[in-house]
Amino acid sequence: MVNMMIDGKSVQAKEGSNCLQKIRDLRIDMPTLCYHEELIPFGACRLCTVEVKANGKWKLTTACDLPVKQGLEIKTASEKAVEARKLAAELLYYQYPTTPAVLDIARKLGVDVAPGAGDGHDCILCGLCTRTCKEIVGVCALTFQDRGLGRDVENPQIAFIADNCIGCGSCAYVCPTGYVKMESLDDKRLIWNKVFKMAACDVCGRYFAPVEQLAYISRTTGVPMARLSTCVSCR
Ligand code: SF4
Ligand code: FES
C-alpha cells in the first residue's frame, strides 16, 4: 500500500491499481461510459478527468488509466476538473443527442440538455464490447476497424468477425447504449446479424445457450459437451 492525496485527504491505495476505483471507493460520484473494472482502461469518454500534480504542476488527466503511486495528489472537485468533465459530457451530447445513457450523464454534469427523453441507441465507440469480447470471452469477434482520426461516428467502425463469434451476448450485455441488439426466437438467437442455434436444457427443455458457445467452452476447458447440456437452474 502507498499513500496518496485525494481532495486534500490522505488515503492508502494499492500501488498500480487505478485511481478511478480509489476515487469511487471514497464515494466520490464520477459517472463514466467507457470504464469497467474487469477490463483494461481505454480512456475514451474522458468523463473521469481529474487534476493531478506532476512535477510540481497540476494537469488534467483521466483517472481510469492513471495508476496509483506513492505521493500522488489528485483533485476531483477543482473548477478545472469539473469543467473538463462537463466539456467531455457536452461533446458526447452534441455527437449523440438522443442516446439516454449520454443524456443522463450530460444532465448530471450540468450540461444544458434539451427537455424530453431520447430514444436513440447510438454506438458511442466506448470500446466496452470489443474489450469484453477480447479480454473476458477471449474470442476477438469485435474490433475497431480504425481508431485514428476520421472515425465516422454516423457509421461506427466496429468490425464484426462472424467466424469468431460464439453468440454469447456479452457485448449486448455490456453495451451502455443498447446499440448491440440481441434477439431470441425459439431455438434461434440473432446478434450482429448472425443467427445461432440454441441448445435446449436436457432437464427443463428451455433454450439456454448457443451451441457454438457450449462448443467453445468444451474446447477451451476440456469439459465434454455431454456435461454442458443442462441449464444453470437445473444443474
Ligand atoms: S457497440 Fe456499445 S459497447 Fe460497443 S463501442 Fe458501441 S456503444 Fe460501446
Ligand atoms: S472512464 Fe476514464 S476515460 Fe472513460
PDB file of C-alpha atoms and ligand atoms in Angstrom:
ATOM      1  CA  MET A   1       0.000   0.000   0.000  1.00  0.00           C
ATOM      2  CA  VAL A   2       1.139   3.549  -0.710  1.00  0.00           C
ATOM      3  CA  ASN A   3      -0.067   6.939   0.488  1.00  0.00           C
ATOM      4  CA  MET A   4      -1.689   9.449  -1.808  1.00  0.00           C
ATOM      5  CA  MET A   5      -3.901  12.507  -1.504  1.00  0.00           C
ATOM      6  CA  ILE A   6      -7.390  12.787  -2.938  1.00  0.00           C
ATOM      7  CA  ASP A   7      -9.169  16.105  -2.485  1.00  0.00           C
ATOM      8  CA  GLY A   8      -6.847  17.047   0.338  1.00  0.00           C
ATOM      9  CA  LYS A   9      -7.359  13.770   2.247  1.00  0.00           C
ATOM     10  CA  SER A  10      -4.562  11.338   2.828  1.00  0.00           C
ATOM     11  CA  VAL A  11      -5.592   7.845   1.698  1.00  0.00           C
ATOM     12  CA  GLN A  12      -3.919   4.499   1.217  1.00  0.00           C
ATOM     13  CA  ALA A  13      -4.211   2.552  -2.009  1.00  0.00           C
ATOM     14  CA  LYS A  14      -2.603  -0.395  -3.704  1.00  0.00           C
ATOM     15  CA  GLU A  15       0.307   0.665  -5.872  1.00  0.00           C
ATOM     16  CA  GLY A  16      -0.516   0.273  -9.570  1.00  0.00           C
ATOM     17  CA  SER A  17      -4.286  -0.009  -9.017  1.00  0.00           C
ATOM     18  CA  ASN A  18      -6.310   2.560 -10.875  1.00  0.00           C
ATOM     19  CA  CYS A  19      -7.168   5.923  -9.399  1.00  0.00           C
ATOM     20  CA  LEU A  20     -10.790   5.927 -10.586  1.00  0.00           C
ATOM     21  CA  GLN A  21     -11.542   2.877  -8.475  1.00  0.00           C
ATOM     22  CA  LYS A  22      -9.979   4.528  -5.425  1.00  0.00           C
ATOM     23  CA  ILE A  23     -11.991   7.695  -6.062  1.00  0.00           C
ATOM     24  CA  ARG A  24     -15.167   5.623  -6.217  1.00  0.00           C
ATOM     25  CA  ASP A  25     -14.210   3.723  -3.055  1.00  0.00           C
ATOM     26  CA  LEU A  26     -14.287   7.110  -1.352  1.00  0.00           C
ATOM     27  CA  ARG A  27     -17.876   7.507  -2.614  1.00  0.00           C
ATOM     28  CA  ILE A  28     -16.978  10.405  -4.875  1.00  0.00           C
ATOM     29  CA  ASP A  29     -19.512  10.301  -7.685  1.00  0.00           C
ATOM     30  CA  MET A  30     -17.932  10.069 -11.125  1.00  0.00           C
ATOM     31  CA  PRO A  31     -20.234   8.701 -13.825  1.00  0.00           C
ATOM     32  CA  THR A  32     -18.383   7.159 -16.756  1.00  0.00           C
ATOM     33  CA  LEU A  33     -19.183   5.483 -20.059  1.00  0.00           C
ATOM     34  CA  CYS A  34     -16.098   3.537 -21.093  1.00  0.00           C
ATOM     35  CA  TYR A  35     -14.896   2.079 -17.788  1.00  0.00           C
ATOM     36  CA  HIS A  36     -15.456  -1.428 -16.464  1.00  0.00           C
ATOM     37  CA  GLU A  37     -13.474  -2.722 -13.514  1.00  0.00           C
ATOM     38  CA  GLU A  38     -12.795  -6.072 -15.207  1.00  0.00           C
ATOM     39  CA  LEU A  39     -11.372  -4.505 -18.389  1.00  0.00           C
ATOM     40  CA  ILE A  40      -8.158  -2.729 -19.312  1.00  0.00           C
ATOM     41  CA  PRO A  41      -8.944   1.035 -19.257  1.00  0.00           C
ATOM     42  CA  PHE A  42      -9.419   2.647 -22.622  1.00  0.00           C
ATOM     43  CA  GLY A  43      -9.652   6.388 -21.866  1.00  0.00           C
ATOM     44  CA  ALA A  44     -12.309   7.080 -24.491  1.00  0.00           C
ATOM     45  CA  CYS A  45     -15.078   9.057 -22.800  1.00  0.00           C
ATOM     46  CA  ARG A  46     -12.903  11.390 -20.674  1.00  0.00           C
ATOM     47  CA  LEU A  47     -15.719  11.645 -18.145  1.00  0.00           C
ATOM     48  CA  CYS A  48     -13.309  10.684 -15.372  1.00  0.00           C
ATOM     49  CA  THR A  49     -10.989  13.672 -15.862  1.00  0.00           C
ATOM     50  CA  VAL A  50      -9.330  14.933 -12.674  1.00  0.00           C
ATOM     51  CA  GLU A  51      -6.421  17.215 -11.827  1.00  0.00           C
ATOM     52  CA  VAL A  52      -3.204  15.513 -10.854  1.00  0.00           C
ATOM     53  CA  LYS A  53       0.062  17.009  -9.618  1.00  0.00           C
ATOM     54  CA  ALA A  54       3.003  16.025 -11.768  1.00  0.00           C
ATOM     55  CA  ASN A  55       6.493  17.527 -11.409  1.00  0.00           C
ATOM     56  CA  GLY A  56       5.071  20.234  -9.172  1.00  0.00           C
ATOM     57  CA  LYS A  57       2.410  21.283 -11.681  1.00  0.00           C
ATOM     58  CA  TRP A  58      -1.283  20.462 -11.802  1.00  0.00           C
ATOM     59  CA  LYS A  59      -2.559  18.961 -15.034  1.00  0.00           C
ATOM     60  CA  LEU A  60      -5.760  17.375 -16.276  1.00  0.00           C
ATOM     61  CA  THR A  61      -5.788  13.650 -16.881  1.00  0.00           C
ATOM     62  CA  THR A  62      -8.176  10.716 -16.917  1.00  0.00           C
ATOM     63  CA  ALA A  63      -8.355   8.781 -13.650  1.00  0.00           C
ATOM     64  CA  CYS A  64      -9.340   5.381 -15.074  1.00  0.00           C
ATOM     65  CA  ASP A  65      -5.943   4.805 -16.663  1.00  0.00           C
ATOM     66  CA  LEU A  66      -3.896   6.598 -14.012  1.00  0.00           C
ATOM     67  CA  PRO A  67      -2.023   4.116 -11.799  1.00  0.00           C
ATOM     68  CA  VAL A  68      -1.789   4.767  -8.072  1.00  0.00           C
ATOM     69  CA  LYS A  69       1.689   5.618  -6.874  1.00  0.00           C
ATOM     70  CA  GLN A  70       3.300   6.918  -3.711  1.00  0.00           C
ATOM     71  CA  GLY A  71       2.737  10.631  -3.133  1.00  0.00           C
ATOM     72  CA  LEU A  72       0.237  11.129  -5.971  1.00  0.00           C
ATOM     73  CA  GLU A  73      -2.049  14.123  -5.463  1.00  0.00           C
ATOM     74  CA  ILE A  74      -5.450  14.310  -7.110  1.00  0.00           C
ATOM     75  CA  LYS A  75      -8.180  16.930  -7.141  1.00  0.00           C
ATOM     76  CA  THR A  76     -11.561  15.672  -8.314  1.00  0.00           C
ATOM     77  CA  ALA A  77     -13.632  18.731  -7.491  1.00  0.00           C
ATOM     78  CA  SER A  78     -11.447  21.629  -8.640  1.00  0.00           C
ATOM     79  CA  GLU A  79     -13.028  24.081 -11.044  1.00  0.00           C
ATOM     80  CA  LYS A  80     -10.822  22.848 -13.898  1.00  0.00           C
ATOM     81  CA  ALA A  81     -11.629  19.166 -13.300  1.00  0.00           C
ATOM     82  CA  VAL A  82     -15.372  19.790 -13.014  1.00  0.00           C
ATOM     83  CA  GLU A  83     -15.310  21.925 -16.180  1.00  0.00           C
ATOM     84  CA  ALA A  84     -13.301  19.317 -18.089  1.00  0.00           C
ATOM     85  CA  ARG A  85     -15.808  16.585 -17.211  1.00  0.00           C
ATOM     86  CA  LYS A  86     -18.679  18.846 -18.195  1.00  0.00           C
ATOM     87  CA  LEU A  87     -16.962  19.571 -21.518  1.00  0.00           C
ATOM     88  CA  ALA A  88     -16.469  15.834 -22.152  1.00  0.00           C
ATOM     89  CA  ALA A  89     -20.182  15.285 -21.473  1.00  0.00           C
ATOM     90  CA  GLU A  90     -21.073  18.223 -23.712  1.00  0.00           C
ATOM     91  CA  LEU A  91     -19.064  16.799 -26.614  1.00  0.00           C
ATOM     92  CA  LEU A  92     -20.752  13.434 -26.195  1.00  0.00           C
ATOM     93  CA  TYR A  93     -24.147  15.120 -26.055  1.00  0.00           C
ATOM     94  CA  TYR A  94     -23.517  17.014 -29.306  1.00  0.00           C
ATOM     95  CA  GLN A  95     -22.461  13.791 -31.012  1.00  0.00           C
ATOM     96  CA  TYR A  96     -25.210  11.586 -29.570  1.00  0.00           C
ATOM     97  CA  PRO A  97     -28.077  13.905 -28.617  1.00  0.00           C
ATOM     98  CA  THR A  98     -30.741  11.214 -28.373  1.00  0.00           C
ATOM     99  CA  THR A  99     -28.927   8.456 -26.534  1.00  0.00           C
ATOM    100  CA  PRO A 100     -30.322   8.119 -22.982  1.00  0.00           C
ATOM    101  CA  ALA A 101     -27.056   6.928 -21.414  1.00  0.00           C
ATOM    102  CA  VAL A 102     -25.363  10.085 -22.725  1.00  0.00           C
ATOM    103  CA  LEU A 103     -28.246  12.400 -21.814  1.00  0.00           C
ATOM    104  CA  ASP A 104     -28.340  11.143 -18.223  1.00  0.00           C
ATOM    105  CA  ILE A 105     -24.666  11.820 -17.693  1.00  0.00           C
ATOM    106  CA  ALA A 106     -24.776  15.166 -19.507  1.00  0.00           C
ATOM    107  CA  ARG A 107     -27.617  16.316 -17.231  1.00  0.00           C
ATOM    108  CA  LYS A 108     -25.764  15.108 -14.147  1.00  0.00           C
ATOM    109  CA  LEU A 109     -22.675  17.065 -15.135  1.00  0.00           C
ATOM    110  CA  GLY A 110     -24.598  20.293 -15.696  1.00  0.00           C
ATOM    111  CA  VAL A 111     -24.873  20.326 -19.488  1.00  0.00           C
ATOM    112  CA  ASP A 112     -27.868  22.234 -20.799  1.00  0.00           C
ATOM    113  CA  VAL A 113     -29.815  19.326 -22.246  1.00  0.00           C
ATOM    114  CA  ALA A 114     -32.990  19.839 -24.259  1.00  0.00           C
ATOM    115  CA  PRO A 115     -36.080  18.657 -22.374  1.00  0.00           C
ATOM    116  CA  GLY A 116     -37.580  15.269 -23.180  1.00  0.00           C
ATOM    117  CA  ALA A 117     -36.221  11.778 -23.170  1.00  0.00           C
ATOM    118  CA  GLY A 118     -34.104  10.475 -26.026  1.00  0.00           C
ATOM    119  CA  ASP A 119     -34.744   7.156 -27.640  1.00  0.00           C
ATOM    120  CA  GLY A 120     -31.524   6.745 -29.627  1.00  0.00           C
ATOM    121  CA  HIS A 121     -29.203   3.796 -29.386  1.00  0.00           C
ATOM    122  CA  ASP A 122     -26.032   5.183 -30.924  1.00  0.00           C
ATOM    123  CA  CYS A 123     -22.705   3.492 -30.716  1.00  0.00           C
ATOM    124  CA  ILE A 124     -20.514   5.918 -28.778  1.00  0.00           C
ATOM    125  CA  LEU A 125     -17.333   3.976 -29.543  1.00  0.00           C
ATOM    126  CA  CYS A 126     -16.671   3.322 -25.870  1.00  0.00           C
ATOM    127  CA  GLY A 127     -14.951   0.036 -26.672  1.00  0.00           C
ATOM    128  CA  LEU A 128     -16.669  -1.922 -23.902  1.00  0.00           C
ATOM    129  CA  CYS A 129     -17.904  -4.554 -26.365  1.00  0.00           C
ATOM    130  CA  THR A 130     -14.589  -5.012 -28.160  1.00  0.00           C
ATOM    131  CA  ARG A 131     -12.642  -5.271 -24.893  1.00  0.00           C
ATOM    132  CA  THR A 132     -15.150  -7.655 -23.298  1.00  0.00           C
ATOM    133  CA  CYS A 133     -15.061  -9.879 -26.361  1.00  0.00           C
ATOM    134  CA  LYS A 134     -11.278  -9.995 -26.343  1.00  0.00           C
ATOM    135  CA  GLU A 135     -10.316  -9.789 -22.680  1.00  0.00           C
ATOM    136  CA  ILE A 136     -13.129 -11.697 -20.984  1.00  0.00           C
ATOM    137  CA  VAL A 137     -14.655 -14.025 -23.575  1.00  0.00           C
ATOM    138  CA  GLY A 138     -11.380 -14.431 -25.439  1.00  0.00           C
ATOM    139  CA  VAL A 139     -12.737 -14.794 -28.954  1.00  0.00           C
ATOM    140  CA  CYS A 140     -11.967 -11.390 -30.595  1.00  0.00           C
ATOM    141  CA  ALA A 141     -15.112 -11.233 -32.723  1.00  0.00           C
ATOM    142  CA  LEU A 142     -15.281  -7.426 -32.420  1.00  0.00           C
ATOM    143  CA  THR A 143     -12.534  -4.939 -33.162  1.00  0.00           C
ATOM    144  CA  PHE A 144     -12.227  -1.287 -34.076  1.00  0.00           C
ATOM    145  CA  GLN A 145     -11.504  -1.021 -37.776  1.00  0.00           C
ATOM    146  CA  ASP A 146      -9.847   2.353 -37.498  1.00  0.00           C
ATOM    147  CA  ARG A 147      -9.104   4.026 -34.213  1.00  0.00           C
ATOM    148  CA  GLY A 148      -7.368   7.034 -35.753  1.00  0.00           C
ATOM    149  CA  LEU A 149      -8.646  10.434 -36.722  1.00  0.00           C
ATOM    150  CA  GLY A 150     -11.617  10.492 -39.018  1.00  0.00           C
ATOM    151  CA  ARG A 151     -13.643   7.825 -37.272  1.00  0.00           C
ATOM    152  CA  ASP A 152     -17.059   8.020 -38.807  1.00  0.00           C
ATOM    153  CA  VAL A 153     -19.495   8.486 -35.941  1.00  0.00           C
ATOM    154  CA  GLU A 154     -22.505   8.069 -38.254  1.00  0.00           C
ATOM    155  CA  ASN A 155     -21.296   4.636 -39.136  1.00  0.00           C
ATOM    156  CA  PRO A 156     -19.468   3.045 -36.205  1.00  0.00           C
ATOM    157  CA  GLN A 157     -16.362   1.292 -37.300  1.00  0.00           C
ATOM    158  CA  ILE A 158     -16.600  -1.842 -35.278  1.00  0.00           C
ATOM    159  CA  ALA A 159     -15.660  -4.820 -37.360  1.00  0.00           C
ATOM    160  CA  PHE A 160     -17.609  -7.990 -36.666  1.00  0.00           C
ATOM    161  CA  ILE A 161     -15.698 -11.177 -37.406  1.00  0.00           C
ATOM    162  CA  ALA A 162     -18.550 -13.642 -37.764  1.00  0.00           C
ATOM    163  CA  ASP A 163     -16.351 -16.741 -37.773  1.00  0.00           C
ATOM    164  CA  ASN A 164     -15.013 -15.866 -34.306  1.00  0.00           C
ATOM    165  CA  CYS A 165     -18.376 -15.043 -32.703  1.00  0.00           C
ATOM    166  CA  ILE A 166     -19.880 -17.699 -30.439  1.00  0.00           C
ATOM    167  CA  GLY A 167     -23.121 -15.790 -29.802  1.00  0.00           C
ATOM    168  CA  CYS A 168     -22.577 -15.426 -26.054  1.00  0.00           C
ATOM    169  CA  GLY A 169     -24.201 -11.962 -25.977  1.00  0.00           C
ATOM    170  CA  SER A 170     -21.625 -10.420 -23.623  1.00  0.00           C
ATOM    171  CA  CYS A 171     -21.290  -7.425 -25.934  1.00  0.00           C
ATOM    172  CA  ALA A 172     -25.037  -6.749 -25.790  1.00  0.00           C
ATOM    173  CA  TYR A 173     -24.970  -7.072 -22.013  1.00  0.00           C
ATOM    174  CA  VAL A 174     -22.097  -4.628 -21.535  1.00  0.00           C
ATOM    175  CA  CYS A 175     -23.077  -2.024 -24.178  1.00  0.00           C
ATOM    176  CA  PRO A 176     -24.197   1.107 -22.279  1.00  0.00           C
ATOM    177  CA  THR A 177     -26.400   2.459 -25.052  1.00  0.00           C
ATOM    178  CA  GLY A 178     -28.328  -0.526 -26.344  1.00  0.00           C
ATOM    179  CA  TYR A 179     -26.638  -0.312 -29.743  1.00  0.00           C
ATOM    180  CA  VAL A 180     -25.839  -4.023 -29.716  1.00  0.00           C
ATOM    181  CA  LYS A 181     -29.096  -5.839 -30.266  1.00  0.00           C
ATOM    182  CA  MET A 182     -29.664  -9.443 -29.405  1.00  0.00           C
ATOM    183  CA  GLU A 183     -32.931 -11.153 -30.265  1.00  0.00           C
ATOM    184  CA  SER A 184     -34.106 -14.596 -29.322  1.00  0.00           C
ATOM    185  CA  LEU A 185     -36.815 -16.569 -31.030  1.00  0.00           C
ATOM    186  CA  ASP A 186     -37.467 -20.185 -30.055  1.00  0.00           C
ATOM    187  CA  ASP A 187     -34.273 -22.089 -30.828  1.00  0.00           C
ATOM    188  CA  LYS A 188     -32.541 -19.153 -32.537  1.00  0.00           C
ATOM    189  CA  ARG A 189     -30.530 -16.182 -31.316  1.00  0.00           C
ATOM    190  CA  LEU A 190     -29.704 -13.264 -33.603  1.00  0.00           C
ATOM    191  CA  ILE A 191     -26.793 -10.976 -32.843  1.00  0.00           C
ATOM    192  CA  TRP A 192     -24.702  -8.795 -35.186  1.00  0.00           C
ATOM    193  CA  ASN A 193     -26.853 -10.302 -37.982  1.00  0.00           C
ATOM    194  CA  LYS A 194     -25.542 -13.781 -37.288  1.00  0.00           C
ATOM    195  CA  VAL A 195     -28.035 -16.496 -36.390  1.00  0.00           C
ATOM    196  CA  PHE A 196     -27.115 -19.018 -33.695  1.00  0.00           C
ATOM    197  CA  LYS A 197     -28.813 -22.286 -32.940  1.00  0.00           C
ATOM    198  CA  MET A 198     -29.664 -22.527 -29.238  1.00  0.00           C
ATOM    199  CA  ALA A 199     -29.192 -25.654 -27.152  1.00  0.00           C
ATOM    200  CA  ALA A 200     -32.161 -26.898 -25.111  1.00  0.00           C
ATOM    201  CA  CYS A 201     -31.633 -27.967 -21.498  1.00  0.00           C
ATOM    202  CA  ASP A 202     -31.760 -31.760 -21.121  1.00  0.00           C
ATOM    203  CA  VAL A 203     -33.838 -31.384 -17.948  1.00  0.00           C
ATOM    204  CA  CYS A 204     -36.288 -28.491 -18.382  1.00  0.00           C
ATOM    205  CA  GLY A 205     -36.165 -28.124 -22.156  1.00  0.00           C
ATOM    206  CA  ARG A 206     -35.515 -24.365 -22.017  1.00  0.00           C
ATOM    207  CA  TYR A 207     -33.203 -22.919 -24.682  1.00  0.00           C
ATOM    208  CA  PHE A 208     -30.300 -21.648 -22.632  1.00  0.00           C
ATOM    209  CA  ALA A 209     -27.113 -21.084 -24.673  1.00  0.00           C
ATOM    210  CA  PRO A 210     -25.905 -21.089 -28.267  1.00  0.00           C
ATOM    211  CA  VAL A 211     -24.484 -24.435 -29.356  1.00  0.00           C
ATOM    212  CA  GLU A 212     -21.373 -22.591 -30.608  1.00  0.00           C
ATOM    213  CA  GLN A 213     -20.801 -21.135 -27.157  1.00  0.00           C
ATOM    214  CA  LEU A 214     -21.051 -24.542 -25.495  1.00  0.00           C
ATOM    215  CA  ALA A 215     -18.664 -25.991 -28.079  1.00  0.00           C
ATOM    216  CA  TYR A 216     -16.225 -23.159 -27.341  1.00  0.00           C
ATOM    217  CA  ILE A 217     -16.439 -23.803 -23.578  1.00  0.00           C
ATOM    218  CA  SER A 218     -15.908 -27.503 -24.152  1.00  0.00           C
ATOM    219  CA  ARG A 219     -12.908 -26.846 -26.411  1.00  0.00           C
ATOM    220  CA  THR A 220     -11.224 -24.391 -24.073  1.00  0.00           C
ATOM    221  CA  THR A 221     -11.913 -26.143 -20.761  1.00  0.00           C
ATOM    222  CA  GLY A 222     -11.864 -29.782 -21.769  1.00  0.00           C
ATOM    223  CA  VAL A 223     -15.329 -30.360 -20.261  1.00  0.00           C
ATOM    224  CA  PRO A 224     -17.189 -32.795 -22.546  1.00  0.00           C
ATOM    225  CA  MET A 225     -20.219 -31.415 -24.414  1.00  0.00           C
ATOM    226  CA  ALA A 226     -22.415 -34.004 -22.690  1.00  0.00           C
ATOM    227  CA  ARG A 227     -21.727 -32.321 -19.350  1.00  0.00           C
ATOM    228  CA  LEU A 228     -22.782 -28.918 -20.691  1.00  0.00           C
ATOM    229  CA  SER A 229     -26.272 -29.934 -21.665  1.00  0.00           C
ATOM    230  CA  THR A 230     -28.201 -28.638 -18.653  1.00  0.00           C
ATOM    231  CA  CYS A 231     -29.004 -25.017 -17.851  1.00  0.00           C
ATOM    232  CA  VAL A 232     -27.719 -23.307 -14.702  1.00  0.00           C
ATOM    233  CA  SER A 233     -31.062 -23.679 -12.878  1.00  0.00           C
ATOM    234  CA  CYS A 234     -31.221 -27.450 -13.490  1.00  0.00           C
ATOM    235  CA  ARG A 235     -27.650 -28.237 -12.526  1.00  0.00           C
TER     236      ARG A 235
HETATM  237  S1  SF4 B   1     -21.474  -1.037 -29.595  1.00  0.00           S
HETATM  238 FE1  SF4 B   1     -21.973  -0.371 -27.487  1.00  0.00          FE
HETATM  239  S2  SF4 B   1     -20.306  -1.244 -26.223  1.00  0.00           S
HETATM  240 FE2  SF4 B   1     -19.604  -1.343 -28.382  1.00  0.00          FE
HETATM  241  S3  SF4 B   1     -18.399   0.532 -28.678  1.00  0.00           S
HETATM  242 FE3  SF4 B   1     -20.510   0.970 -29.343  1.00  0.00          FE
HETATM  243  S4  SF4 B   1     -21.546   1.833 -27.507  1.00  0.00           S
HETATM  244 FE4  SF4 B   1     -19.654   0.840 -26.796  1.00  0.00          FE
HETATM  245  S1  FES B   2     -13.901   6.255 -17.764  1.00  0.00           S
HETATM  246 FE1  FES B   2     -11.981   7.195 -17.952  1.00  0.00          FE
HETATM  247  S2  FES B   2     -11.997   7.906 -19.989  1.00  0.00           S
HETATM  248 FE2  FES B   2     -13.918   6.863 -19.837  1.00  0.00          FE
END
